[in-house]
mmCIF file of C-alpha atoms in Angstrom:
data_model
loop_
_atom_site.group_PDB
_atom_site.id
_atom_site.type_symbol
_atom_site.label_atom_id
_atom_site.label_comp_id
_atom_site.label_asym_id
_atom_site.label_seq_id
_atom_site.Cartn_x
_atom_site.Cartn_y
_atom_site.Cartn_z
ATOM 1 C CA UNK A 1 -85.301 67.564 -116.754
ATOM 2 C CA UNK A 2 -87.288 70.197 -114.849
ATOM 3 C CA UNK A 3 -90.121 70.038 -113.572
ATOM 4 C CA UNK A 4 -92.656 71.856 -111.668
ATOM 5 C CA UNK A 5 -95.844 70.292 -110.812
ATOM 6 C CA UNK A 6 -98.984 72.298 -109.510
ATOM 7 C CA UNK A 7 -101.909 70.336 -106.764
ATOM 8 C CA UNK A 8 -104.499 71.886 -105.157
ATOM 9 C CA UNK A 9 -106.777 73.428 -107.021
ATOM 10 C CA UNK A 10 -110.668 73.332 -106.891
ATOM 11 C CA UNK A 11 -114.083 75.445 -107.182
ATOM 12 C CA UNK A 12 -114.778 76.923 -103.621
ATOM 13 C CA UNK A 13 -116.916 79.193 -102.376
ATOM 14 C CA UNK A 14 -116.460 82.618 -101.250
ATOM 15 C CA UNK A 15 -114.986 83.061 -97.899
ATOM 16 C CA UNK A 16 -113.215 79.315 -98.252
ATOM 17 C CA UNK A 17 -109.979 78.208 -98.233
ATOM 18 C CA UNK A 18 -107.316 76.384 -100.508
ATOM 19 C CA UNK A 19 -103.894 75.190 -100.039
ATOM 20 C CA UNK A 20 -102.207 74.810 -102.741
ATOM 21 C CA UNK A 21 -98.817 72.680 -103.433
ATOM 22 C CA UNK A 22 -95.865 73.196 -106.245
ATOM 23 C CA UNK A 23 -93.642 69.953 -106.335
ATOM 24 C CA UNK A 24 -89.810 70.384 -107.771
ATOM 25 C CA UNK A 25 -87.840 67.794 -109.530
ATOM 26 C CA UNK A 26 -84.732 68.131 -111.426
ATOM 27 C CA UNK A 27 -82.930 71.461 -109.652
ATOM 28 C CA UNK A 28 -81.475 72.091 -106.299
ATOM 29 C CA UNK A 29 -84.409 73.424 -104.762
ATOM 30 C CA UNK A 30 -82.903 74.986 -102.232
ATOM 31 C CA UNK A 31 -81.168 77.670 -104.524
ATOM 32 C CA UNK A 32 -84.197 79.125 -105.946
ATOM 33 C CA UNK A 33 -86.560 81.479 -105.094
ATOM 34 C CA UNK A 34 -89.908 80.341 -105.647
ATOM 35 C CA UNK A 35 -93.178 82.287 -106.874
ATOM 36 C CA UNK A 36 -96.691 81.472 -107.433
ATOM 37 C CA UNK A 37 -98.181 83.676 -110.396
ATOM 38 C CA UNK A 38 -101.962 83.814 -111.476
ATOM 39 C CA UNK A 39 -104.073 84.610 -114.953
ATOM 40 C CA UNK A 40 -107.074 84.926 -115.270
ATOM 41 C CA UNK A 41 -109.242 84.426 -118.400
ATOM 42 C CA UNK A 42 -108.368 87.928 -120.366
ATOM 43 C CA UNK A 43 -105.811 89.054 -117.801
ATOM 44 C CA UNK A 44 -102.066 89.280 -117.710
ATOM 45 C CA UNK A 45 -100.383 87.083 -115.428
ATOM 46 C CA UNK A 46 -100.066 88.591 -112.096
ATOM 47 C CA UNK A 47 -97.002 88.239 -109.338
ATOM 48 C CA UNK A 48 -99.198 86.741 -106.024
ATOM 49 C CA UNK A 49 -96.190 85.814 -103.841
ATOM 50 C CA UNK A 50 -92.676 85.234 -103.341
ATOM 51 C CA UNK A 51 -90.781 83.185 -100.599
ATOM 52 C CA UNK A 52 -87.029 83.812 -100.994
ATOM 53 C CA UNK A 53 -83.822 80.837 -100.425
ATOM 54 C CA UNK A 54 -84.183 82.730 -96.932
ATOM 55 C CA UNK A 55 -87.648 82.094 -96.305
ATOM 56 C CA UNK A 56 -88.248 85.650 -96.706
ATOM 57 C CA UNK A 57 -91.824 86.259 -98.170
ATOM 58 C CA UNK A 58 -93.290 88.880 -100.298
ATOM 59 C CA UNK A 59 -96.940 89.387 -101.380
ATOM 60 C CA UNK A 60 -99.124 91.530 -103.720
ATOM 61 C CA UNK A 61 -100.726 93.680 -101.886
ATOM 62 C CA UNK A 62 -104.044 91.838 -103.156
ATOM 63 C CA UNK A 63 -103.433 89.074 -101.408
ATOM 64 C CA UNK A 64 -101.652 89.969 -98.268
ATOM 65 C CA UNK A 65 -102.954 89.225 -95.143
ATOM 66 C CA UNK A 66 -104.942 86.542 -96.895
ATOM 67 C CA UNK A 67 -102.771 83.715 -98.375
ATOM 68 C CA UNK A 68 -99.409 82.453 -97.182
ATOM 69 C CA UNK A 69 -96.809 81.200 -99.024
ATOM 70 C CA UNK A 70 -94.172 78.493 -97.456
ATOM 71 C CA UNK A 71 -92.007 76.014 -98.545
ATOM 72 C CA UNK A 72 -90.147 72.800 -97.380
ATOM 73 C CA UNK A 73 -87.313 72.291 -98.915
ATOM 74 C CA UNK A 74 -86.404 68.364 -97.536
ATOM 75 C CA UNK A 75 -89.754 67.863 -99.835
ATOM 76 C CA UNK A 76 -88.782 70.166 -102.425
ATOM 77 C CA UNK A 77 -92.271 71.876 -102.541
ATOM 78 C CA UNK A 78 -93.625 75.312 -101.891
ATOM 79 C CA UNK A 79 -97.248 75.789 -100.872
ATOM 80 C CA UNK A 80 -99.888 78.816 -100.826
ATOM 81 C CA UNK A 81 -102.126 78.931 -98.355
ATOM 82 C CA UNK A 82 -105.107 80.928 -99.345
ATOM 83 C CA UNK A 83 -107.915 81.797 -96.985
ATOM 84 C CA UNK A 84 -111.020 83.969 -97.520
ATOM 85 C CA UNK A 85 -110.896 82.898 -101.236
ATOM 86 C CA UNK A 86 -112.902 85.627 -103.334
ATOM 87 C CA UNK A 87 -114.236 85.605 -106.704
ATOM 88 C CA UNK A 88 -111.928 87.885 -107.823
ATOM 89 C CA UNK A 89 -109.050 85.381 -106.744
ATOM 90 C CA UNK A 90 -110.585 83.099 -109.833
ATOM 91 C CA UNK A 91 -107.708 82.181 -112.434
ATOM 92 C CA UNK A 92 -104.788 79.421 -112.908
ATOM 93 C CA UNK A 93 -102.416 79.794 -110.481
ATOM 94 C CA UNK A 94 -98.979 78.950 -111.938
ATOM 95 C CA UNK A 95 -95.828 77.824 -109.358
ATOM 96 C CA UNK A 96 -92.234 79.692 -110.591
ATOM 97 C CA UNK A 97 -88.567 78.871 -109.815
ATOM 98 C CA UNK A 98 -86.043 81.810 -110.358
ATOM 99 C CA UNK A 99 -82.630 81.681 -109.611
ATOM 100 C CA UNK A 100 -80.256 84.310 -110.531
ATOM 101 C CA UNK A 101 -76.692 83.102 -111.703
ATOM 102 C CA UNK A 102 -73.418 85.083 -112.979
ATOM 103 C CA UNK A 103 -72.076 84.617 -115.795
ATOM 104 C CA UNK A 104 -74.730 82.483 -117.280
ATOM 105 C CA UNK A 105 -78.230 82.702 -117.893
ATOM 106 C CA UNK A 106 -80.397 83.046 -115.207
ATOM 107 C CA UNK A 107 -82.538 79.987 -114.625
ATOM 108 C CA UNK A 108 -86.585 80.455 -114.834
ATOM 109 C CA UNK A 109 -88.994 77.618 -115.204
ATOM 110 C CA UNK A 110 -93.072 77.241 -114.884
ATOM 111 C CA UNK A 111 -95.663 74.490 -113.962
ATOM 112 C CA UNK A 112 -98.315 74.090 -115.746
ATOM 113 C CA UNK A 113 -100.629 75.442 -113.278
ATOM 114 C CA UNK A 114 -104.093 74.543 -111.374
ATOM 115 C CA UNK A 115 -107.224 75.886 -112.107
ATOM 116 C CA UNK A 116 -108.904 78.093 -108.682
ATOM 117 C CA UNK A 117 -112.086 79.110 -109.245
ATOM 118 C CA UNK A 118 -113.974 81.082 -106.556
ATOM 119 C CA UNK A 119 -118.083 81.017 -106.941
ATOM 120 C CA UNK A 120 -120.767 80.684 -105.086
#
């Protein structure tokens, strides 16, 4: 069974940091391609990052320069590392593994997310 597992999350204020942590059980970690996603209340979920089976990384351009997304895959996690948190960075922030296959369906599966919540 899959699972993805979201830590971190917390009310900050503006200008703080977070790190938060996606644990992986039940897939070859190393295969995937790993996202975090956000949604705030009202809002459509919203790509924030990307870190390939490469290590290559991709942001949103509302993020970049601000948060940094890694992962470690002897621990089978990925982490974002957000810093100057704003309020506008306030929603759940849900981890994502992807992994494209041939001739089968291509595998997708979600945490369950952790709540950020930027205030002062």
């Amino acid at each position: 069974q899959v699972q993805l597992v979201e830590s971190g999350g917390a009310l900050v204020q503006p200008g703080e940091s977070l790190r938060l942590s996606c644990a992986a059980s039940g897939i070859i970690f190393s295969f995937y391609d790993m996202r975090w996603y956000r949604q705030a209340p009202g809002k459509q979920r919203e790509w924030v990052a990307t870190i390939d089976r490469t290590d290559h990384a991709n942001y949103a351009d509302s993020v970049k320069g601000r948060f940094t997304i890694s992962r470690d895959n002897a621990k089978n996690s990925v982490y974002l590392q957000m810093n100057s948190l704003q309020p506008e960075d306030t929603a759940v922030y849900l981890c994502n593994a992807y992994r494209r296959m041939v001739n089968t369906n291509n595998r997708d599966y979600w945490g369950q997310g952790t709540q950020v919540t930027v205030s002062s």
